[in-house]
Amino acid sequence: DVKVTQSSRYLVKRTGEKVFLECVQDMDHENMFWYRQDPGLGLRLIYFSYDVKMKEKGDIPEGYSVSREKKERFSLILESASTNQTSMYLCASSIDRGGGQPQHFGDGTRLSIL
Amino acid sequence: DAKTTQPPSMDCAEGRAANLPCNHSTISGNEYVYWYRQIHSQGPQYIIHGLKNNETNEMASLIITEDRKSSTLILPHATLRDTAVYYCIVRFSMEYGNKLVFGAGTILRVKS
């Protein structure tokens, strides 16, 4: 089974802090994704990566950056956390860059910015 | 991605089959039908996907009509742990960086 592990289930940070969310997958997948999920807005793609050191912006990249130094690890960085970044953050990985194979998700990190 | 329509909620008795319908009348030939579910406070869980043929795995069966305009997810013996929001989506096979877009989904309540 595919295993996608997010470092924290719950996280509380303060406005202005730099926040790191970590994601690790154990299936040697090339493609990794970061989403946020908010009530009424569904899933929104922040960034994705199709290879080590490669990244591409999703629909809402502002205020975020990512890092992919190793194939199995994809980090999401909130450069200066703000209250509107309070959300559920979901990491996913897939073997396929397109739509022919599923994305597998971690359990999510519920982030609160105070 | 083609739009999908699902009923907002369904109930199912524990131990019985749960049949979740999905309409995707504008689906194109290269779009897959996917099902995910999300249990409260957890990440979405992939269930099954298919293109044209019916599919079965250890979790569920996917029945796609011949014209591909609708499909049904079948959980053969629903348990209380199957209570979740179920999302039906269609995805173009070759779209690069294809993000997932969930609609409202169907809330399935399995009752004892």
mmCIF file of C-alpha atoms in Angstrom:
data_model
loop_
_atom_site.group_PDB
_atom_site.id
_atom_site.type_symbol
_atom_site.label_atom_id
_atom_site.label_comp_id
_atom_site.label_asym_id
_atom_site.label_seq_id
_atom_site.Cartn_x
_atom_site.Cartn_y
_atom_site.Cartn_z
ATOM 1 C CA ASP A 1 0.000 0.000 0.000
ATOM 2 C CA VAL A 2 1.072 3.550 -0.706
ATOM 3 C CA LYS A 3 2.013 5.426 2.413
ATOM 4 C CA VAL A 4 2.049 9.215 2.492
ATOM 5 C CA THR A 5 3.079 10.583 5.857
ATOM 6 C CA GLN A 6 2.626 14.159 6.975
ATOM 7 C CA SER A 7 4.752 15.215 9.901
ATOM 8 C CA SER A 8 2.023 16.702 12.092
ATOM 9 C CA ARG A 9 -1.730 16.152 12.383
ATOM 10 C CA TYR A 10 -2.294 19.401 14.267
ATOM 11 C CA LEU A 11 -0.143 22.522 14.385
ATOM 12 C CA VAL A 12 -0.626 25.923 15.995
ATOM 13 C CA LYS A 13 1.585 28.821 14.972
ATOM 14 C CA ARG A 14 1.620 32.580 15.341
ATOM 15 C CA THR A 15 1.201 35.272 12.706
ATOM 16 C CA GLY A 16 4.484 36.093 11.015
ATOM 17 C CA GLU A 17 6.187 32.801 11.830
ATOM 18 C CA LYS A 18 7.867 30.727 9.144
ATOM 19 C CA VAL A 19 6.091 27.366 9.054
ATOM 20 C CA PHE A 20 7.344 24.110 7.589
ATOM 21 C CA LEU A 21 5.003 21.252 6.672
ATOM 22 C CA GLU A 22 6.720 18.011 5.768
ATOM 23 C CA CYS A 23 5.487 15.146 3.618
ATOM 24 C CA VAL A 24 7.160 11.812 2.895
ATOM 25 C CA GLN A 25 6.017 9.027 0.560
ATOM 26 C CA ASP A 26 7.399 5.521 0.430
ATOM 27 C CA MET A 27 6.397 4.428 -3.076
ATOM 28 C CA ASP A 28 9.119 6.075 -5.156
ATOM 29 C CA HIS A 29 6.526 8.306 -6.816
ATOM 30 C CA GLU A 30 7.865 11.084 -8.999
ATOM 31 C CA ASN A 31 4.888 13.397 -8.559
ATOM 32 C CA MET A 32 3.920 15.099 -5.331
ATOM 33 C CA PHE A 33 1.267 17.688 -4.578
ATOM 34 C CA TRP A 34 0.260 20.122 -1.844
ATOM 35 C CA TYR A 35 -3.394 21.115 -1.446
ATOM 36 C CA ARG A 36 -5.353 23.021 1.093
ATOM 37 C CA GLN A 37 -8.946 22.159 1.936
ATOM 38 C CA ASP A 38 -11.410 24.674 3.310
ATOM 39 C CA PRO A 39 -15.153 24.329 3.977
ATOM 40 C CA GLY A 40 -17.145 25.371 0.939
ATOM 41 C CA LEU A 41 -14.035 25.766 -1.222
ATOM 42 C CA GLY A 42 -13.057 22.135 -1.659
ATOM 43 C CA LEU A 43 -9.505 21.176 -2.559
ATOM 44 C CA ARG A 44 -7.204 23.829 -3.973
ATOM 45 C CA LEU A 45 -3.797 23.032 -5.430
ATOM 46 C CA ILE A 46 -0.931 25.090 -4.018
ATOM 47 C CA TYR A 47 2.166 23.574 -5.660
ATOM 48 C CA PHE A 48 3.204 20.343 -7.271
ATOM 49 C CA SER A 49 6.482 18.724 -8.193
ATOM 50 C CA TYR A 50 7.206 16.159 -10.870
ATOM 51 C CA ASP A 51 10.844 15.520 -10.030
ATOM 52 C CA VAL A 52 13.550 16.307 -7.520
ATOM 53 C CA LYS A 53 14.274 20.041 -7.410
ATOM 54 C CA MET A 54 11.390 20.712 -9.809
ATOM 55 C CA LYS A 55 8.270 22.603 -8.791
ATOM 56 C CA GLU A 56 5.309 24.205 -10.450
ATOM 57 C CA LYS A 57 2.703 26.606 -9.141
ATOM 58 C CA GLY A 58 -0.826 25.464 -8.660
ATOM 59 C CA ASP A 59 -3.867 27.687 -8.343
ATOM 60 C CA ILE A 60 -3.014 29.466 -5.081
ATOM 61 C CA PRO A 61 0.796 29.660 -4.625
ATOM 62 C CA GLU A 62 0.888 33.140 -3.079
ATOM 63 C CA GLY A 63 2.381 33.130 0.399
ATOM 64 C CA TYR A 64 3.799 29.619 -0.006
ATOM 65 C CA SER A 65 6.966 28.019 -1.292
ATOM 66 C CA VAL A 66 8.054 24.387 -1.619
ATOM 67 C CA SER A 67 11.185 22.319 -1.525
ATOM 68 C CA ARG A 68 11.906 18.928 -3.112
ATOM 69 C CA GLU A 69 15.500 17.955 -2.349
ATOM 70 C CA LYS A 70 14.835 14.206 -2.282
ATOM 71 C CA LYS A 71 12.377 12.184 -4.286
ATOM 72 C CA GLU A 72 10.455 10.954 -1.264
ATOM 73 C CA ARG A 73 10.097 14.290 0.521
ATOM 74 C CA PHE A 74 8.105 17.394 -0.412
ATOM 75 C CA SER A 75 8.004 20.336 1.978
ATOM 76 C CA LEU A 76 5.552 23.211 2.057
ATOM 77 C CA ILE A 77 6.766 26.484 3.549
ATOM 78 C CA LEU A 78 4.639 29.350 4.738
ATOM 79 C CA GLU A 79 7.087 32.222 4.505
ATOM 80 C CA SER A 80 5.270 34.502 6.954
ATOM 81 C CA ALA A 81 2.165 32.860 8.314
ATOM 82 C CA SER A 82 -1.092 34.786 8.250
ATOM 83 C CA THR A 83 -4.487 34.000 9.744
ATOM 84 C CA ASN A 84 -5.996 33.361 6.292
ATOM 85 C CA GLN A 85 -3.636 30.411 5.962
ATOM 86 C CA THR A 86 -5.466 28.577 8.731
ATOM 87 C CA SER A 87 -6.593 25.446 6.925
ATOM 88 C CA MET A 88 -6.296 21.699 6.436
ATOM 89 C CA TYR A 89 -3.181 20.980 4.359
ATOM 90 C CA LEU A 90 -3.041 17.784 2.344
ATOM 91 C CA CYS A 91 -0.058 16.201 0.647
ATOM 92 C CA ALA A 92 -0.497 13.681 -2.159
ATOM 93 C CA SER A 93 1.722 11.623 -4.420
ATOM 94 C CA SER A 94 1.198 9.742 -7.667
ATOM 95 C CA ILE A 95 3.186 7.627 -10.038
ATOM 96 C CA ASP A 96 1.673 9.388 -13.042
ATOM 97 C CA ARG A 97 1.917 13.041 -13.955
ATOM 98 C CA GLY A 98 -1.510 13.044 -15.523
ATOM 99 C CA GLY A 99 -4.916 11.686 -14.733
ATOM 100 C CA GLY A 100 -4.405 8.018 -15.508
ATOM 101 C CA GLN A 101 -3.260 7.015 -12.039
ATOM 102 C CA PRO A 102 -4.592 8.009 -8.631
ATOM 103 C CA GLN A 103 -3.176 10.499 -6.222
ATOM 104 C CA HIS A 104 -2.695 9.100 -2.733
ATOM 105 C CA PHE A 105 -3.112 11.402 0.225
ATOM 106 C CA GLY A 106 -1.678 11.734 3.676
ATOM 107 C CA ASP A 107 -3.898 12.259 6.717
ATOM 108 C CA GLY A 108 -3.498 16.014 6.534
ATOM 109 C CA THR A 109 -2.172 18.717 8.831
ATOM 110 C CA ARG A 110 -4.729 20.953 10.461
ATOM 111 C CA LEU A 111 -2.885 24.248 10.807
ATOM 112 C CA SER A 112 -4.119 27.107 12.946
ATOM 113 C CA ILE A 113 -2.476 30.527 12.699
ATOM 114 C CA LEU A 114 -3.201 32.743 15.687
ATOM 115 C CA ASP B 1 -12.612 18.053 -16.162
ATOM 116 C CA ALA B 2 -16.193 17.003 -16.780
ATOM 117 C CA LYS B 3 -18.699 17.927 -14.122
ATOM 118 C CA THR B 4 -20.283 15.246 -11.958
ATOM 119 C CA THR B 5 -23.588 15.116 -10.127
ATOM 120 C CA GLN B 6 -24.098 13.085 -6.972
ATOM 121 C CA PRO B 7 -26.965 12.898 -4.459
ATOM 122 C CA PRO B 8 -26.141 14.932 -1.345
ATOM 123 C CA SER B 9 -26.706 12.079 1.088
ATOM 124 C CA MET B 10 -27.639 8.408 1.379
ATOM 125 C CA ASP B 11 -28.293 5.954 4.179
ATOM 126 C CA CYS B 12 -27.364 2.286 4.179
ATOM 127 C CA ALA B 13 -27.918 -0.503 6.674
ATOM 128 C CA GLU B 14 -24.823 -2.151 8.058
ATOM 129 C CA GLY B 15 -23.996 -5.348 6.182
ATOM 130 C CA ARG B 16 -25.974 -4.374 3.108
ATOM 131 C CA ALA B 17 -24.560 -3.192 -0.189
ATOM 132 C CA ALA B 18 -24.178 0.556 -0.606
ATOM 133 C CA ASN B 19 -24.765 1.754 -4.161
ATOM 134 C CA LEU B 20 -23.600 5.303 -4.787
ATOM 135 C CA PRO B 21 -24.619 6.825 -8.131
ATOM 136 C CA CYS B 22 -22.803 9.471 -10.139
ATOM 137 C CA ASN B 23 -23.800 11.256 -13.336
ATOM 138 C CA HIS B 24 -21.122 12.535 -15.690
ATOM 139 C CA SER B 25 -23.012 13.131 -18.917
ATOM 140 C CA THR B 26 -20.325 15.351 -20.492
ATOM 141 C CA ILE B 27 -17.459 12.912 -19.983
ATOM 142 C CA SER B 28 -15.064 12.592 -22.903
ATOM 143 C CA GLY B 29 -13.405 9.466 -24.241
ATOM 144 C CA ASN B 30 -10.083 10.068 -22.470
ATOM 145 C CA GLU B 31 -11.481 10.855 -19.042
ATOM 146 C CA TYR B 32 -11.321 8.370 -16.209
ATOM 147 C CA VAL B 33 -13.960 8.032 -13.516
ATOM 148 C CA TYR B 34 -12.444 8.132 -10.026
ATOM 149 C CA TRP B 35 -13.906 7.591 -6.590
ATOM 150 C CA TYR B 36 -12.428 8.875 -3.365
ATOM 151 C CA ARG B 37 -13.838 9.099 0.103
ATOM 152 C CA GLN B 38 -13.053 11.251 3.083
ATOM 153 C CA ILE B 39 -13.743 10.312 6.643
ATOM 154 C CA HIS B 40 -14.055 13.234 8.997
ATOM 155 C CA SER B 41 -10.718 14.873 9.851
ATOM 156 C CA GLN B 42 -8.715 12.543 7.608
ATOM 157 C CA GLY B 43 -7.190 12.901 4.161
ATOM 158 C CA PRO B 44 -9.077 11.685 1.083
ATOM 159 C CA GLN B 45 -8.723 7.972 0.420
ATOM 160 C CA TYR B 46 -8.530 6.606 -3.107
ATOM 161 C CA ILE B 47 -11.077 3.844 -3.716
ATOM 162 C CA ILE B 48 -11.161 2.862 -7.366
ATOM 163 C CA HIS B 49 -11.052 4.222 -10.907
ATOM 164 C CA GLY B 50 -11.958 3.085 -14.408
ATOM 165 C CA LEU B 51 -12.146 4.191 -18.011
ATOM 166 C CA LYS B 52 -14.703 2.034 -19.816
ATOM 167 C CA ASN B 53 -14.854 -1.369 -18.195
ATOM 168 C CA ASN B 54 -16.260 -2.272 -14.814
ATOM 169 C CA GLU B 55 -13.603 -2.556 -12.142
ATOM 170 C CA THR B 56 -13.346 -4.361 -8.822
ATOM 171 C CA ASN B 57 -10.779 -4.243 -6.065
ATOM 172 C CA GLU B 58 -10.645 -5.212 -2.409
ATOM 173 C CA MET B 59 -12.634 -2.156 -1.378
ATOM 174 C CA ALA B 60 -15.359 -1.749 -3.972
ATOM 175 C CA SER B 61 -16.743 -2.283 -7.450
ATOM 176 C CA LEU B 62 -17.201 0.378 -10.097
ATOM 177 C CA ILE B 63 -19.932 -0.058 -12.673
ATOM 178 C CA ILE B 64 -19.763 2.287 -15.674
ATOM 179 C CA THR B 65 -22.671 2.408 -18.107
ATOM 180 C CA GLU B 66 -22.001 1.595 -21.736
ATOM 181 C CA ASP B 67 -22.426 5.212 -22.820
ATOM 182 C CA ARG B 68 -20.144 6.256 -19.898
ATOM 183 C CA LYS B 69 -22.562 8.967 -18.836
ATOM 184 C CA SER B 70 -23.046 7.546 -15.373
ATOM 185 C CA SER B 71 -21.451 5.154 -12.924
ATOM 186 C CA THR B 72 -22.159 3.433 -9.616
ATOM 187 C CA LEU B 73 -19.774 2.714 -6.783
ATOM 188 C CA ILE B 74 -20.717 -0.425 -4.889
ATOM 189 C CA LEU B 75 -19.523 -1.201 -1.378
ATOM 190 C CA PRO B 76 -20.635 -4.830 -1.127
ATOM 191 C CA HIS B 77 -20.997 -5.124 2.651
ATOM 192 C CA ALA B 78 -21.076 -1.697 4.224
ATOM 193 C CA THR B 79 -19.767 -1.276 7.771
ATOM 194 C CA LEU B 80 -20.023 1.637 10.190
ATOM 195 C CA ARG B 81 -16.469 2.582 9.226
ATOM 196 C CA ASP B 82 -17.644 3.250 5.673
ATOM 197 C CA THR B 83 -19.543 6.333 6.869
ATOM 198 C CA ALA B 84 -17.843 9.139 4.944
ATOM 199 C CA VAL B 85 -18.196 11.673 2.149
ATOM 200 C CA TYR B 86 -17.784 9.957 -1.225
ATOM 201 C CA TYR B 87 -16.505 11.940 -4.194
ATOM 202 C CA CYS B 88 -16.942 10.986 -7.824
ATOM 203 C CA ILE B 89 -14.664 12.863 -10.218
ATOM 204 C CA VAL B 90 -13.533 12.553 -13.801
ATOM 205 C CA ARG B 91 -9.977 13.194 -14.875
ATOM 206 C CA PHE B 92 -8.393 13.633 -18.268
ATOM 207 C CA SER B 93 -5.713 10.994 -18.663
ATOM 208 C CA MET B 94 -3.037 13.079 -20.333
ATOM 209 C CA GLU B 95 -3.376 16.428 -18.620
ATOM 210 C CA TYR B 96 -0.095 17.381 -17.097
ATOM 211 C CA GLY B 97 -0.126 18.218 -13.423
ATOM 212 C CA ASN B 98 -3.745 17.259 -13.244
ATOM 213 C CA LYS B 99 -5.134 18.520 -9.986
ATOM 214 C CA LEU B 100 -8.027 16.878 -8.225
ATOM 215 C CA VAL B 101 -11.227 18.882 -7.990
ATOM 216 C CA PHE B 102 -13.790 17.544 -5.547
ATOM 217 C CA GLY B 103 -17.435 18.507 -5.761
ATOM 218 C CA ALA B 104 -19.816 18.360 -2.817
ATOM 219 C CA GLY B 105 -19.899 14.563 -2.829
ATOM 220 C CA THR B 106 -22.376 12.182 -1.223
ATOM 221 C CA ILE B 107 -22.524 11.785 2.540
ATOM 222 C CA LEU B 108 -23.012 8.084 3.163
ATOM 223 C CA ARG B 109 -24.318 7.166 6.585
ATOM 224 C CA VAL B 110 -24.104 3.488 7.468
ATOM 225 C CA LYS B 111 -26.471 2.636 10.277
ATOM 226 C CA SER B 112 -26.624 -0.380 12.555
#
